Short mmCIF file of C-alpha atoms and ligand atoms in Angstrom, two decimals:
data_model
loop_
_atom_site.label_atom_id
_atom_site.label_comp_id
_atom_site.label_asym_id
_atom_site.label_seq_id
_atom_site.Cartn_x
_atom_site.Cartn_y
_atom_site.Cartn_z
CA UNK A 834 195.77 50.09 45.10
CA UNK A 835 192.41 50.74 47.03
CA UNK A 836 188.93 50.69 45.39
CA UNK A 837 185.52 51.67 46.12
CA UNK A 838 182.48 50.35 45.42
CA UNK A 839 178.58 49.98 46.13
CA UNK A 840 178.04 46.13 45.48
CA UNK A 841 181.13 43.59 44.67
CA UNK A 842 179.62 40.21 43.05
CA UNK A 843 181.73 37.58 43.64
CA UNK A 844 181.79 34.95 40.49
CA UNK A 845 180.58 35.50 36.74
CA UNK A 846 178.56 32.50 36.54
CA UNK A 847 174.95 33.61 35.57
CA UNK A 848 173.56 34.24 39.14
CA UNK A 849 176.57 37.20 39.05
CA UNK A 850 176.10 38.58 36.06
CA UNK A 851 172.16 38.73 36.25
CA UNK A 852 173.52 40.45 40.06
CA UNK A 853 175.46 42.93 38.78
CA UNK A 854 172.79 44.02 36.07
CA UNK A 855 170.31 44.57 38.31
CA UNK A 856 172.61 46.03 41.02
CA UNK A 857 173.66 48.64 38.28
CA UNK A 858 170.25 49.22 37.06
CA UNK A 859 169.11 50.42 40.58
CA UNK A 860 171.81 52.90 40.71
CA UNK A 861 174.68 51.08 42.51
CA UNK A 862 178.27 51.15 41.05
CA UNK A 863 178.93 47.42 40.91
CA UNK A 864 182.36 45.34 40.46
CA UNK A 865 182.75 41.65 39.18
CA UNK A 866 184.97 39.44 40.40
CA UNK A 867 186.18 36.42 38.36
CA UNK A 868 188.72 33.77 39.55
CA UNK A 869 189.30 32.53 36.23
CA UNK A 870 190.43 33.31 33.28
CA UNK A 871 186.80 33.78 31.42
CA UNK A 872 183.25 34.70 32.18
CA UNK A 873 180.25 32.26 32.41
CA UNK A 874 181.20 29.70 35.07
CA UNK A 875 179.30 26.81 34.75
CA UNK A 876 176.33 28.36 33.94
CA UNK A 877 177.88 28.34 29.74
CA UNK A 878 177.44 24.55 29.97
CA UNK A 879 173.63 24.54 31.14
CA UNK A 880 172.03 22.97 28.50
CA UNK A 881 168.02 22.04 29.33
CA UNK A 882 166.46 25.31 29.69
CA UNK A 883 164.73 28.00 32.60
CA UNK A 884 161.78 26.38 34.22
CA UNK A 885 158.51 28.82 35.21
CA UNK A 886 155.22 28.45 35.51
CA UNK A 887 152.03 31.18 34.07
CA UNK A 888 154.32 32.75 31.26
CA UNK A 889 153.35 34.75 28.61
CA UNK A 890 155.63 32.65 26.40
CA UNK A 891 153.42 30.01 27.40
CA UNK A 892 150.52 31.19 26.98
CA UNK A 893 151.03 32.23 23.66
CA UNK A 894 151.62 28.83 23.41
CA UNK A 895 148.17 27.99 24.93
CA UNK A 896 150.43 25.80 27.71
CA UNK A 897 147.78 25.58 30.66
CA UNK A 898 150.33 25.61 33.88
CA UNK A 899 150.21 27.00 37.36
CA UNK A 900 152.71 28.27 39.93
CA UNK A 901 151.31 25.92 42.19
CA UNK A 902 151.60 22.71 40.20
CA UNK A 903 155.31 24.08 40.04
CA UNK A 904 155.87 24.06 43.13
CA UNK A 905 154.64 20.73 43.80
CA UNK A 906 156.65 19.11 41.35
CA UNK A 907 159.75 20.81 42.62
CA UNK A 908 158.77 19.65 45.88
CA UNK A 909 157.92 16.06 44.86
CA UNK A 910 161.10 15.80 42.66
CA UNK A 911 163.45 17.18 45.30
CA UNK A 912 162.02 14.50 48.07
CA UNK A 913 160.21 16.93 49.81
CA UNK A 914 163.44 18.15 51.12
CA UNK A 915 163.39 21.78 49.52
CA UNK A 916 163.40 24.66 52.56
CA UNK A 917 159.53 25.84 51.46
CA UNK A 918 159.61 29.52 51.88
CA UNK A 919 162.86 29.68 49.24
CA UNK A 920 161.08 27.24 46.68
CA UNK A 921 158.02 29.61 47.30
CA UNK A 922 160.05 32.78 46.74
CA UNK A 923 161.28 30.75 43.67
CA UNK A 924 158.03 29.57 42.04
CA UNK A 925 156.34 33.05 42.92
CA UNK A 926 159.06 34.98 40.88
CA UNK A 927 159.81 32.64 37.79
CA UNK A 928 157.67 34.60 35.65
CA UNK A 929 158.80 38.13 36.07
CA UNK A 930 163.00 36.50 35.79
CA UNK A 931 161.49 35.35 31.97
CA UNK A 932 160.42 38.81 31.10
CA UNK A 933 163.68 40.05 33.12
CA UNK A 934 165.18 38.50 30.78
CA UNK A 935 163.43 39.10 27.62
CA UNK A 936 163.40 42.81 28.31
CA UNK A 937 167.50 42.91 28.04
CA UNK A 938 166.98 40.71 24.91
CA UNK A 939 167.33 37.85 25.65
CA UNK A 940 164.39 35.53 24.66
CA UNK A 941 163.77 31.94 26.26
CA UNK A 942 160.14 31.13 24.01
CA UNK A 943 160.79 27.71 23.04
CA UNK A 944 159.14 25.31 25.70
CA UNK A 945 159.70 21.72 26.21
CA UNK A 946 160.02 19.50 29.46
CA UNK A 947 162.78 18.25 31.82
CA UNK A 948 162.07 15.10 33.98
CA UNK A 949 160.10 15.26 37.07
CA UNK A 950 157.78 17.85 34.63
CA UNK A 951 154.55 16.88 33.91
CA UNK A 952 154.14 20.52 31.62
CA UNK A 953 155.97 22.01 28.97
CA UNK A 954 157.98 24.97 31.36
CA UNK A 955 161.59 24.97 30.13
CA UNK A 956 161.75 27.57 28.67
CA UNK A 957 164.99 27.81 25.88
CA UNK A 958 166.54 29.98 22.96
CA UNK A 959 164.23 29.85 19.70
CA UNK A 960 166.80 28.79 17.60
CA UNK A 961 167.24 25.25 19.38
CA UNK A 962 170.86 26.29 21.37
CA UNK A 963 171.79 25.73 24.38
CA UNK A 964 170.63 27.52 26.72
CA UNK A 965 173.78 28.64 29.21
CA UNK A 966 175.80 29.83 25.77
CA UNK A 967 172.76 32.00 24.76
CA UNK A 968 171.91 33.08 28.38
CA UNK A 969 175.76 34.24 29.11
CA UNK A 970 176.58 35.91 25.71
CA UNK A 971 173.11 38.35 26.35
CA UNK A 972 174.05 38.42 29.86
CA UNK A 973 177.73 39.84 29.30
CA UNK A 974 176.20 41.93 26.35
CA UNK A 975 174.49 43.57 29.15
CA UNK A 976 177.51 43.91 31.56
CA UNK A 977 178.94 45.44 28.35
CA UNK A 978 176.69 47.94 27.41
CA UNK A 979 176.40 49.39 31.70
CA UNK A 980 180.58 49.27 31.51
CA UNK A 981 180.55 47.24 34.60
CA UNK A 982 184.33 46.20 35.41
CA UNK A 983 184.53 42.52 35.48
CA UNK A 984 188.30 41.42 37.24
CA UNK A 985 188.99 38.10 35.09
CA UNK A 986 191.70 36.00 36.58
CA UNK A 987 190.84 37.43 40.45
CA UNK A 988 189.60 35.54 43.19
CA UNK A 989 188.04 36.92 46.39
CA UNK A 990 190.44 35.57 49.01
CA UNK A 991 188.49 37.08 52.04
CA UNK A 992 185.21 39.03 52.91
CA UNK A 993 186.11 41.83 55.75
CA UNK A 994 183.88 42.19 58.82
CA UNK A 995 183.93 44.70 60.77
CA UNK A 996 181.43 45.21 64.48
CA UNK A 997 179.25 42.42 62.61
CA UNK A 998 179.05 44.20 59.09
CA UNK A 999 180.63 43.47 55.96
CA UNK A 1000 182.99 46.36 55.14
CA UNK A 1001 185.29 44.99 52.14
CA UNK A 1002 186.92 42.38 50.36
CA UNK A 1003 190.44 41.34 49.84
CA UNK A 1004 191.05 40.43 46.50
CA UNK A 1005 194.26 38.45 44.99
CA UNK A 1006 194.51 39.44 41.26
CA UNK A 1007 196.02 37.66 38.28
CA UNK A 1008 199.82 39.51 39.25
CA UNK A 1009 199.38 38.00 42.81
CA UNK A 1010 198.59 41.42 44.23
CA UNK A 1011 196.88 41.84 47.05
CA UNK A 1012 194.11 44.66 46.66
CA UNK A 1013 191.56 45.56 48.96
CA UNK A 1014 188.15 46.76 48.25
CA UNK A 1015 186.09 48.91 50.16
CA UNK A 1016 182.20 47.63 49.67
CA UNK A 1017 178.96 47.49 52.06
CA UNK A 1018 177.78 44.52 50.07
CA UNK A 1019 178.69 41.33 48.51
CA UNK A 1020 177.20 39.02 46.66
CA UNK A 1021 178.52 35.25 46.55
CA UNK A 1022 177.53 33.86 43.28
CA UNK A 1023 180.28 31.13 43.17
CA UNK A 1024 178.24 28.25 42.17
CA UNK A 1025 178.93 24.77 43.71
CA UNK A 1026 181.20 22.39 44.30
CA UNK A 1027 180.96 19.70 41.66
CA UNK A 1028 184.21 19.96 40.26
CA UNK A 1029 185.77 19.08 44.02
CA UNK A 1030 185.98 15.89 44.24
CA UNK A 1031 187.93 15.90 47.59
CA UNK A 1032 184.93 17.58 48.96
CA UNK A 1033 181.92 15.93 47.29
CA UNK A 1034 183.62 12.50 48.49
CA UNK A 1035 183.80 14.06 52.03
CA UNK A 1036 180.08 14.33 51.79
CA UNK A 1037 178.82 11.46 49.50
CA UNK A 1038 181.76 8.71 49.79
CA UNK A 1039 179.69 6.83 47.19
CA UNK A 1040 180.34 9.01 44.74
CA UNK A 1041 184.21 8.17 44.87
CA UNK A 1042 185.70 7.87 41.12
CA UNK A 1043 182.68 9.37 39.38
CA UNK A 1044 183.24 11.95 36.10
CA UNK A 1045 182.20 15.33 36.68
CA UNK A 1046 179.89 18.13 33.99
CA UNK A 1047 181.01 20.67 36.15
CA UNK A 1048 183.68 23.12 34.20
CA UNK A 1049 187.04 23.34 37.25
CA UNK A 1050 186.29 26.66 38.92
CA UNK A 1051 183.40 24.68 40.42
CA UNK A 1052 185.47 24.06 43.59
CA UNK A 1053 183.25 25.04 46.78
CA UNK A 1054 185.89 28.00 47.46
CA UNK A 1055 183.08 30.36 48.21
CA UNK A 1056 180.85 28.28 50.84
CA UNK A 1057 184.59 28.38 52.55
CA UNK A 1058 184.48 32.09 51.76
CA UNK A 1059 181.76 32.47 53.60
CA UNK A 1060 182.18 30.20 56.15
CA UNK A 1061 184.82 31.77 57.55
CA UNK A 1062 182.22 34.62 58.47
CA UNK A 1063 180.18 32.64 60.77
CA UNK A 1064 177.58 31.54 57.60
CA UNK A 1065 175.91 28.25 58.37
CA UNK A 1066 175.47 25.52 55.67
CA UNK A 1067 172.68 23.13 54.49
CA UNK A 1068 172.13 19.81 53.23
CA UNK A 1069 175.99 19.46 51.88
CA UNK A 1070 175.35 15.61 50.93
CA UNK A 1071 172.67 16.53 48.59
CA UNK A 1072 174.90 16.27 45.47
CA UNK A 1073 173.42 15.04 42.04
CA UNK A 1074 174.49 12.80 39.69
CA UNK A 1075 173.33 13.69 36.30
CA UNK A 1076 172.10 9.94 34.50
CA UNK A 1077 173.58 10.96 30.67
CA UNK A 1078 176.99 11.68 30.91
CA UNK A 1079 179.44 10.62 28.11
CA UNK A 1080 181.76 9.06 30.43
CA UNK A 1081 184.95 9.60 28.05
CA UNK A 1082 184.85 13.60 27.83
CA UNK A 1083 182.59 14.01 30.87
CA UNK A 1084 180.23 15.59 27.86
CA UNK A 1085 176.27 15.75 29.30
CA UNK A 1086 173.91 14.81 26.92
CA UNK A 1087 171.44 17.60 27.24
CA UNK A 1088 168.15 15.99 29.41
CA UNK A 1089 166.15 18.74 26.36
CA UNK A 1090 167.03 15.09 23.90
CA UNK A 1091 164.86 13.27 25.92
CA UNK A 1092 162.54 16.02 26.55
CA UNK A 1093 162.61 16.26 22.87
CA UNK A 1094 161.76 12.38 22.04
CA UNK A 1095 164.81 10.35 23.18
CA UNK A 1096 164.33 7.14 24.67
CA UNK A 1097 167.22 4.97 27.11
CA UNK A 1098 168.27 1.83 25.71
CA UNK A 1099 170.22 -0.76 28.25
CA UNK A 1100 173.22 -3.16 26.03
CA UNK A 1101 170.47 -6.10 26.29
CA UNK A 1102 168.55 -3.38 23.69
CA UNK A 1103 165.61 -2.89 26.03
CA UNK A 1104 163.84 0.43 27.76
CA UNK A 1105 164.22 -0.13 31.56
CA UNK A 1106 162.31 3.14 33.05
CA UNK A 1107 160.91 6.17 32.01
CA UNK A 1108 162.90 8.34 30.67
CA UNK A 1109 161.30 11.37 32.13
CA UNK A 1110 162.10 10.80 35.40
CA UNK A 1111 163.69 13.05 37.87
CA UNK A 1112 167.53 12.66 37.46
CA UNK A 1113 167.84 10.85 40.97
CA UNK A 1114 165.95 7.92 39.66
CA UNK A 1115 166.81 7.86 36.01
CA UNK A 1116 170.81 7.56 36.95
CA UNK A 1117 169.68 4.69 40.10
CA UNK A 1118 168.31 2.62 37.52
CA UNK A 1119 171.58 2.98 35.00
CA UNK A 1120 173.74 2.22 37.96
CA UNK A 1121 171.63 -0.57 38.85
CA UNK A 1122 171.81 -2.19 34.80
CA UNK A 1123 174.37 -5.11 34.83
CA UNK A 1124 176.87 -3.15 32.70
CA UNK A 1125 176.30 0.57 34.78
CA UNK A 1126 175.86 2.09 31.28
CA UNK A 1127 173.37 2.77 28.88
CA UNK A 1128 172.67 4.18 25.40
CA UNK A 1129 170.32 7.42 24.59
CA UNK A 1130 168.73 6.77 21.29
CA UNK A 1131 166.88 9.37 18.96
CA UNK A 1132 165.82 9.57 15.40
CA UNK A 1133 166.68 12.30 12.76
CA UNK A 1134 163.65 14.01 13.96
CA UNK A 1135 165.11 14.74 17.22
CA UNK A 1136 168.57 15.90 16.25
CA UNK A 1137 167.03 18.12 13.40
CA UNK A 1138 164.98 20.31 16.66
CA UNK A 1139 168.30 20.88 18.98
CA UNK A 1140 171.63 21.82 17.97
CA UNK A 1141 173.47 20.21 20.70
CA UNK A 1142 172.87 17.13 19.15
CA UNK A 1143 174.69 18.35 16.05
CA UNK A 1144 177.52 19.18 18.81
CA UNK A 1145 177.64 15.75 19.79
CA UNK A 1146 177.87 14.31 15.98
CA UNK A 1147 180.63 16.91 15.89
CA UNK A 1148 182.40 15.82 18.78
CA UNK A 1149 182.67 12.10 18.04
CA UNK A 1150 180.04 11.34 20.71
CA UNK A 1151 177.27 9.43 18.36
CA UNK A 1152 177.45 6.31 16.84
CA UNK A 1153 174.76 7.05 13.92
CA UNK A 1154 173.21 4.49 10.92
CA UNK A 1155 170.53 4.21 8.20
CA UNK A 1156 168.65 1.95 9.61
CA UNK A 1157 167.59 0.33 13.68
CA UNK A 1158 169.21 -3.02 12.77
CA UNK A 1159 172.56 -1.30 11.66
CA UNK A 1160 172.58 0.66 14.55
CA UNK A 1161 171.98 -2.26 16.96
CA UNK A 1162 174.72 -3.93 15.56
CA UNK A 1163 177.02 -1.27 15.45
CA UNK A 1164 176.55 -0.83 19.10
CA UNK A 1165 176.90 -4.76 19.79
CA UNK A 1166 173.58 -4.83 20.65
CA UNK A 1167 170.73 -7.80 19.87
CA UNK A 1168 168.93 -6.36 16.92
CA UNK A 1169 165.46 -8.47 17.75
CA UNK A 1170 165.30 -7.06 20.77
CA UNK A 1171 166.48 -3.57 20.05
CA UNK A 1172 163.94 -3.07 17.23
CA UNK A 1173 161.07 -4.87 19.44
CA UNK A 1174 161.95 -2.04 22.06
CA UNK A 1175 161.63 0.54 19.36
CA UNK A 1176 158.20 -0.86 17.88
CA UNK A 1177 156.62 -0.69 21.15
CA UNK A 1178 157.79 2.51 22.31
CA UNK A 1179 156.42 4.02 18.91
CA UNK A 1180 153.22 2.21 20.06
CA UNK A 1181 153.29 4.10 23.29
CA UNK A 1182 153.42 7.22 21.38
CA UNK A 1183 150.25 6.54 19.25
CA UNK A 1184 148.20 6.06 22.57
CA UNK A 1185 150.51 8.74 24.28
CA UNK A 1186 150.78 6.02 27.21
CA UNK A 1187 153.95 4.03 28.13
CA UNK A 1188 152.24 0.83 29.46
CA UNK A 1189 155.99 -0.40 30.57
CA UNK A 1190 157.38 2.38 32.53
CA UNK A 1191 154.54 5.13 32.95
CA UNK A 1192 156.29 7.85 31.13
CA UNK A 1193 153.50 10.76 30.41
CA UNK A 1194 155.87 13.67 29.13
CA UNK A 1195 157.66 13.65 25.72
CA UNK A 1196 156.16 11.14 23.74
CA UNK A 1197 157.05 13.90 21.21
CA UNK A 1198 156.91 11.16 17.27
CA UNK A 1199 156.98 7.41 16.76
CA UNK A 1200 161.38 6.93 16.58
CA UNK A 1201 161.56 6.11 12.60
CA UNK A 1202 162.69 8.58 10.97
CA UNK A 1203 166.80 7.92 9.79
CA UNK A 1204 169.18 7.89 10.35
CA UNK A 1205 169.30 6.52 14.12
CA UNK A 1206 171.22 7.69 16.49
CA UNK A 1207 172.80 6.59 19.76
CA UNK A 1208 175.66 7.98 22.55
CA UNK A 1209 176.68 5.77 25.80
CA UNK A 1210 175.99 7.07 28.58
CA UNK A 1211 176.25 6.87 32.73
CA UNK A 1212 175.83 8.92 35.66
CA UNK A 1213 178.12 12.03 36.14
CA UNK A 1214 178.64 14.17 39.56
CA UNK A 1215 176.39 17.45 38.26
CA UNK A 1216 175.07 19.72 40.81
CA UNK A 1217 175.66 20.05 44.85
CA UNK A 1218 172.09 21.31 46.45
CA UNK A 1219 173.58 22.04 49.47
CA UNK A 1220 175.56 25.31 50.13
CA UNK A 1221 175.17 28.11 52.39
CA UNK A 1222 171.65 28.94 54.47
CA UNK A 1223 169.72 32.23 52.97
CA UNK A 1224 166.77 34.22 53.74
CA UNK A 1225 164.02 34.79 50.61
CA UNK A 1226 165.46 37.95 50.56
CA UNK A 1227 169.19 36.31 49.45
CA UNK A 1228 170.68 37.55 52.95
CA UNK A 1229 173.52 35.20 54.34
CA UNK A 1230 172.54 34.17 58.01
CA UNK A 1231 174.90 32.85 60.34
CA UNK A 1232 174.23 29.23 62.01
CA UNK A 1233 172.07 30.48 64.35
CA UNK A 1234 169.70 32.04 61.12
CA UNK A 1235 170.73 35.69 62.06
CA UNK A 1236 171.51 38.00 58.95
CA UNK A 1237 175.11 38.37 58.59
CA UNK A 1238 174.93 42.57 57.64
CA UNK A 1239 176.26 43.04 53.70
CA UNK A 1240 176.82 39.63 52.75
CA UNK A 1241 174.32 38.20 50.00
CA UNK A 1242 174.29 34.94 47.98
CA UNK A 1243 172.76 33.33 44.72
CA UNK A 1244 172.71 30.47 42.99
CA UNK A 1245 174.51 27.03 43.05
CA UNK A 1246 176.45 28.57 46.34
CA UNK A 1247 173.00 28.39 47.85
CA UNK A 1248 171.88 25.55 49.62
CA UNK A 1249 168.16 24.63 50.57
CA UNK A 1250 165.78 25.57 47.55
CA UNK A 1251 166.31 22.08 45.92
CA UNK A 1252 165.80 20.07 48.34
CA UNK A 1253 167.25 15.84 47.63
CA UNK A 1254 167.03 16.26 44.01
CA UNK A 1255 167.33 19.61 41.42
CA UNK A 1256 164.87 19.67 38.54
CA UNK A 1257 165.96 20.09 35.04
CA UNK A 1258 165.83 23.68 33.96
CA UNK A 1259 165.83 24.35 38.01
CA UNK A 1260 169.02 25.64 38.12
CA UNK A 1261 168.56 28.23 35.47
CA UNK A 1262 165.78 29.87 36.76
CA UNK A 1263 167.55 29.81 39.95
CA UNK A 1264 170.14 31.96 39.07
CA UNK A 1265 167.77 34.42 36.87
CA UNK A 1266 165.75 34.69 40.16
CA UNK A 1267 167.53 35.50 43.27
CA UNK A 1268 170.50 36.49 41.06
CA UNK A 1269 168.01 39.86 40.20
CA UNK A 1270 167.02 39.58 44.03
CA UNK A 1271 169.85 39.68 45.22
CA UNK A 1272 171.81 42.22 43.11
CA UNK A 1273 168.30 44.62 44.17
CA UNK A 1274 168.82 43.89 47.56
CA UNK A 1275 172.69 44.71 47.50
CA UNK A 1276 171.78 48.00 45.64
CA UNK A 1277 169.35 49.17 48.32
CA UNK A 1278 171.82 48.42 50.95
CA UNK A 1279 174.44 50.58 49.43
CA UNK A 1280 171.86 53.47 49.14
CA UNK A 1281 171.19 53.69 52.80
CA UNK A 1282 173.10 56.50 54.77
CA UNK A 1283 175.75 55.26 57.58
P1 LIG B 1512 175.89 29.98 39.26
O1 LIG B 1512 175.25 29.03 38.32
O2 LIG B 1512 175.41 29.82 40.67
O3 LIG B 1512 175.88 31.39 38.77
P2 LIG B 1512 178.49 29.33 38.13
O4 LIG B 1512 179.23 28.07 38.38
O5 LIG B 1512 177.85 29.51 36.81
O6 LIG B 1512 177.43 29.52 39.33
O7 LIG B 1512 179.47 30.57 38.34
C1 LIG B 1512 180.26 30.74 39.48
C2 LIG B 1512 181.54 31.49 39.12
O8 LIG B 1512 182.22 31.93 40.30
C3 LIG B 1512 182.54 30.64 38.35
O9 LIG B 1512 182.87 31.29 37.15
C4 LIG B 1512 183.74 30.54 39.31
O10 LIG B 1512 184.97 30.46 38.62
C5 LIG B 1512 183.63 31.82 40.11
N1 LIG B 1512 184.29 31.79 41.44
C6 LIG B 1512 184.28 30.79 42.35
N2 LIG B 1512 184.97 31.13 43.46
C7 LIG B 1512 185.45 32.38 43.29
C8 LIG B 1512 186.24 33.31 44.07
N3 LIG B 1512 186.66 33.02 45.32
N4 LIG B 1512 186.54 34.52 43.54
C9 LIG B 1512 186.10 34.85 42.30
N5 LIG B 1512 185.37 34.03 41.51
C10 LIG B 1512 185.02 32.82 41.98
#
């Protein structure tokens, strides 16, 4: 069978979706294209929040921020490795992918912070839940309501070129078929390459026997895609290691516990670095601990403000008591020293200074509020920064930075914007951004005669 369309996006993760919705709301008939069996990607298991700076949700709060302070931070965080004009694109259009967003219904006004932060810009559900459940389900509601056609179990096996334009893709559906689609734009929205770890060891040969987050369609397939049409690539070793993992089930402890009052506890039942950190240096000093693991540890109070702690009581993941000294000794752990560590922490948040470690952010309550709560924790293989080379304008250029005609990506697929190191909540409004960007840009392509 042969098909027609303006835009195909390729992937259903939320940089897709957010694609195809704006694609379809600037007039372009628009086809999704899912290689597995259900929507969301990894984008369902985001779990921190959307980072932006000068929103209305936070002014309401009376949250003093600016774009530029955001952009520094991003900067700073990613090692002052980030390709500027994206991260400036990125910073410059946070704002207006919140309200995006809010205007399909679907409302990020709770603020906390992520580490790296030094404001209150993650922006997250009301209600406390994750964010990537709450962000896909309004997406797809919004796929739903346009009748896009979303291909589950299809995979994009090649993009067609024709005198230096894209033309089509070849798609290989759940029967095996082979169908090809007639398009003048596609969007790559395949997210990274996490889940890979043939090809993240080819990059980062340190990495060799770590857990992944990532759910398995996170495989790299379309960088390869879109490779084979001459697109160049960036910073492929940047790959992140998230520091809470729950090495068992690969679970990630959401970095919105910490941002919500969590501390990190090493076996010897001491702090050993602040907390709110940028991810790079928060899972360095785990790995460097004697035993490579540590604990997160919160109070009632914390669990009571975010429901995926709730998840992790459900799934087995927390080792909870009444009291500190039960909980140290459930966990093995030297009580003296575990409740010392707790005494002075809650110290730190009277003065809202960490004299130990320096931590500024999230010094939310004193920890003392039952019962207590902890889950082990190490370093998990999270997000690859690297990807393929863009334009600000989500255009695919070739090695030699000339736009390849048609082709457009978004999101983890993307290489460049973070830099050494992605932010917490980074990733989120990364998708929300150039995913509208880009699924704009595709439209307007489609629209012009020839
Ligand atoms: P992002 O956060 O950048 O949107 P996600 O990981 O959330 O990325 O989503 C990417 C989606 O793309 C995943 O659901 C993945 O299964 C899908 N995908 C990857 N490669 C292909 C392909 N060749 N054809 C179709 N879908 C693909």
């Amino acid at each position: 069978a042969a098909k027609c369309v303006d835009v195909v996006v390729v992937g259903s993760g939320g940089a897709g979706l957010a694609a195809a919705i704006q694609a379809y709301d600037d007039g372009a008939s628009v086809l999704i294209v899912e290689k597995m069996p259900t929507i969301g990607g990894n984008t369902i298991k985001a779990s921190a929040g959307m980072n932006a700076a000068e929103t209305r949700f936070q002014q309401v709060k009376g949250i003093q921020d600016s774009k530029e302070l955001f952009y520094q931070e991003s900067l700073k965080g990613g090692q002052n490795r980030n390709n500027p004009e994206l991260l400036r694109c990125f910073v410059e259009n946070a704002p207006e992918a919140i309200e995006w967003l809010a205007t399909r219904g679907i409302m990020l006004n709770d603020i906390t912070t992520t580490g790296g932060m030094s404001i209150d810009r993650t922006h997250r559900p009301k209600d406390g839940s994750a964010v990537g459940g709450y962000l896909v389900s309004g997406l797809v509601r919004n796929v739903n309501k346009r009748h896009i056609d979303v291909m589950l179990d299809t995979s994009v096996s090649d993009i067609i070129v024709e005198n230096g334009e894209v033309t089509g893709v070849r798609l290989t559906t759940e029967e095996n078929e082979t169908v090809t689609v007639t398009t003048k734009s596609v969007i790559v929205a395949t997210g990274g390459f996490s889940a890979n770890s043939q090809m993240v060891v080819k990059y980062r040969p340190d990495l060799d026997g770590f857990v992944t987050t990532n759910h398995k369609g996170a495989t790299g397939g379309g960088i390869a895609l879109l490779e084979r049409i001459g697109a160049g690539t960036v910073d492929m070793g940047e790959i992140q290691i998230h520091p809470t993992v729950e090495q068992n089930t690969s679970y990630l402890i959401s970095e919105s516990i910490r941002g919500g009052g969590a501390i990190l506890v090493s076996q010897q039942g001491n702090r050993f670095f602040n907390e709110m950190e940028t991810r790079d240096k928060v899972s360095a000093h785990i790995i460097a601990l004697p035993e490579k693991y540590a604990y997160i540890v919160f109070d009632e109070h914390v669990r009571a403000k975010n429901k995926a702690a709730d998840e992790y009581i459900a799934k087995g993941l927390v080792t909870s008591a009444s009291s500190p000294k039960a909980l140290a000794e459930a966990l093995g752990m030297d009580h003296h020293a575990f409740l010392a560590t707790l005494e002075r922490y809650n110290g730190f948040v009277e003065k809202q200074y960490d004299d130990d470690f320096g931590r500024t952010t999230a010094l939310r309550a004193p920890i003392n509020e039952g019962p207590f709560h902890a889950i082990r924790i190490a370093p998990g293989v999270h997000h690859t920064m690297g990807g393929v080379t863009v334009n600000p304008e989500t255009c695919v250029l070739d090695s030699d930075h000339n736009v390849i005609p048609g082709a457009y990506a978004a999101g983890e697929v993307v290489g460049g914007i973070h830099g050494g190191n992605r932010i917490g909540g980074n990733a989120v409004a990364d998708i929300i951004i150039f995913g509208t960007l880009a699924g704009h840009q595709a439209a307007m392509r489609s629209k012009k005669p020839g």
